[in-house]
């Protein structure tokens, strides 16, 4: 179900979200730090559900959904690079994680920071003109 790709863990499935999250928790555990019970260890894993919106694709087409896991201390730019490799076909335009209102998720922060600010569900847009994106 899960595939390790470098520092990331990916999953593409038609299973219900709750089953994917449960399987992820069962396989990669719930993170606690023995030294500091309120803190997460650096390798504690987070799982994001990412919907991929293809720019220019008809709205009737169902957007693919991928689950991607990353250590909470990992740079979110790793997640962005993975999605750009998988889904951005044009070298002149990259993809970006966009929020409601068109703001982009700044990849220069940790996966844990992104998770705390925006939650576990994100949308990756292909072929984004990055010069027009306001970053958060």
CSV table of C-alpha atoms in Angstrom, one decimal:
chain,number,residue,atom,x,y,z
A,1,UNK,CA,0.0,0.0,0.0
A,2,UNK,CA,2.8,2.5,1.0
A,3,UNK,CA,5.9,3.1,-1.1
A,4,UNK,CA,9.0,4.6,0.3
A,5,UNK,CA,10.5,7.2,-2.1
A,6,UNK,CA,13.6,8.7,-0.6
A,7,UNK,CA,12.5,10.6,2.6
A,8,UNK,CA,8.8,10.4,1.6
A,9,UNK,CA,6.2,7.7,1.8
A,10,UNK,CA,3.5,7.7,-0.9
A,11,UNK,CA,0.2,5.9,-1.4
A,12,UNK,CA,-2.3,6.0,-4.2
A,13,UNK,CA,-5.4,4.1,-3.4
A,14,UNK,CA,-9.2,4.1,-3.7
A,15,UNK,CA,-9.6,3.1,0.0
A,16,UNK,CA,-11.5,5.3,2.4
A,17,UNK,CA,-9.4,8.0,3.9
A,18,UNK,CA,-9.9,6.6,7.4
A,19,UNK,CA,-8.5,3.3,6.3
A,20,UNK,CA,-5.4,4.9,4.8
A,21,UNK,CA,-4.7,7.0,7.9
A,22,UNK,CA,-5.3,4.0,10.1
A,23,UNK,CA,-2.9,1.8,8.1
A,24,UNK,CA,-0.3,4.6,8.1
A,25,UNK,CA,-0.6,4.9,11.9
A,26,UNK,CA,-0.3,1.2,12.3
A,27,UNK,CA,2.8,0.9,10.1
A,28,UNK,CA,4.6,4.1,11.1
A,29,UNK,CA,3.3,4.5,14.6
A,30,UNK,CA,2.2,7.4,16.7
A,31,UNK,CA,5.2,9.5,17.6
A,32,UNK,CA,6.1,10.3,21.2
A,33,UNK,CA,9.4,11.4,22.6
A,34,UNK,CA,10.6,9.6,25.7
A,35,UNK,CA,12.8,12.5,26.7
A,36,UNK,CA,10.1,15.1,26.4
A,37,UNK,CA,6.5,13.7,26.4
A,38,UNK,CA,5.0,16.8,24.9
A,39,UNK,CA,7.4,17.0,22.0
A,40,UNK,CA,7.7,15.0,18.8
A,41,UNK,CA,10.9,13.2,17.8
A,42,UNK,CA,12.5,14.6,14.6
A,43,UNK,CA,11.5,11.5,12.6
A,44,UNK,CA,7.8,11.6,13.6
A,45,UNK,CA,5.8,11.1,10.4
A,46,UNK,CA,2.8,13.1,9.1
A,47,UNK,CA,0.4,12.0,6.4
A,48,UNK,CA,-1.0,14.6,3.9
A,49,UNK,CA,-3.9,13.9,1.6
A,50,UNK,CA,-3.2,15.7,-1.7
A,51,UNK,CA,-5.7,16.3,-4.5
A,52,UNK,CA,-4.0,17.1,-7.8
A,53,UNK,CA,-5.7,19.7,-9.9
A,54,UNK,CA,-4.5,19.8,-13.5
A,55,UNK,CA,-4.5,23.4,-14.7
A,56,UNK,CA,-6.7,23.6,-17.8
A,57,UNK,CA,-8.3,20.2,-17.3
A,58,UNK,CA,-12.1,20.0,-17.5
A,59,UNK,CA,-13.8,20.3,-14.1
A,60,UNK,CA,-15.7,17.1,-14.8
A,61,UNK,CA,-12.5,15.1,-14.7
A,62,UNK,CA,-12.0,13.6,-11.3
A,63,UNK,CA,-8.8,14.9,-9.7
A,64,UNK,CA,-6.3,12.2,-8.6
A,65,UNK,CA,-5.6,11.9,-4.9
A,66,UNK,CA,-2.3,10.8,-3.4
A,67,UNK,CA,-1.3,10.4,0.2
A,68,UNK,CA,2.2,11.5,1.1
A,69,UNK,CA,4.0,11.0,4.4
A,70,UNK,CA,7.0,13.0,5.6
A,71,UNK,CA,8.9,13.5,8.8
A,72,UNK,CA,7.5,16.5,10.6
A,73,UNK,CA,10.9,18.1,10.6
A,74,UNK,CA,11.5,17.5,6.9
A,75,UNK,CA,11.5,20.5,4.5
A,76,UNK,CA,8.2,20.8,2.7
A,77,UNK,CA,10.2,21.5,-0.4
A,78,UNK,CA,10.7,17.7,-0.6
A,79,UNK,CA,7.0,17.2,-1.0
A,80,UNK,CA,6.8,20.0,-3.6
A,81,UNK,CA,9.7,18.5,-5.6
A,82,UNK,CA,8.0,15.1,-5.6
A,83,UNK,CA,4.7,16.4,-7.0
A,84,UNK,CA,6.6,18.5,-9.6
A,85,UNK,CA,8.4,15.4,-10.7
A,86,UNK,CA,5.2,13.4,-10.9
A,87,UNK,CA,2.7,15.9,-12.4
A,88,UNK,CA,4.4,19.0,-13.9
A,89,UNK,CA,5.1,18.3,-17.5
A,90,UNK,CA,6.3,21.7,-18.5
A,91,UNK,CA,9.8,23.0,-17.5
A,92,UNK,CA,8.7,26.7,-17.8
A,93,UNK,CA,5.9,26.3,-15.2
A,94,UNK,CA,6.1,24.4,-12.0
A,95,UNK,CA,3.3,23.3,-9.8
A,96,UNK,CA,2.4,24.7,-6.4
A,97,UNK,CA,0.2,23.9,-3.4
A,98,UNK,CA,-2.5,26.6,-3.5
A,99,UNK,CA,-5.0,27.5,-0.8
A,100,UNK,CA,-8.4,29.0,-1.1
A,101,UNK,CA,-8.1,32.5,-2.5
A,102,UNK,CA,-5.0,31.6,-4.6
A,103,UNK,CA,-2.4,31.9,-1.9
A,104,UNK,CA,0.5,29.5,-2.2
A,105,UNK,CA,2.0,27.3,0.6
A,106,UNK,CA,5.6,28.4,1.0
A,107,UNK,CA,7.7,25.3,0.7
A,108,UNK,CA,10.5,26.9,2.7
A,109,UNK,CA,9.1,25.6,6.0
A,110,UNK,CA,8.9,22.2,7.6
A,111,UNK,CA,6.2,19.6,6.9
A,112,UNK,CA,5.1,20.1,10.6
A,113,UNK,CA,4.6,23.8,10.1
A,114,UNK,CA,2.5,23.3,7.0
A,115,UNK,CA,0.5,20.7,8.8
A,116,UNK,CA,-0.2,23.0,11.8
A,117,UNK,CA,-1.1,26.0,9.6
A,118,UNK,CA,-3.2,24.3,6.8
A,119,UNK,CA,-4.1,20.8,8.0
A,120,UNK,CA,-3.6,17.5,6.3
A,121,UNK,CA,-5.6,18.1,3.1
A,122,UNK,CA,-3.8,20.1,0.4
A,123,UNK,CA,-4.3,20.8,-3.3
A,124,UNK,CA,-1.4,20.7,-5.8
A,125,UNK,CA,-2.0,22.7,-8.9
A,126,UNK,CA,0.1,21.9,-12.0
A,127,UNK,CA,1.5,24.5,-14.3
A,128,UNK,CA,1.3,27.5,-12.0
A,129,UNK,CA,2.8,30.8,-13.0
A,130,UNK,CA,4.8,31.3,-9.8
A,131,UNK,CA,5.4,35.0,-10.3
A,132,UNK,CA,1.7,35.5,-9.8
A,133,UNK,CA,1.4,33.6,-6.5
A,134,UNK,CA,1.3,35.3,-3.1
A,135,UNK,CA,3.0,33.0,-0.6
A,136,UNK,CA,1.9,32.3,3.0
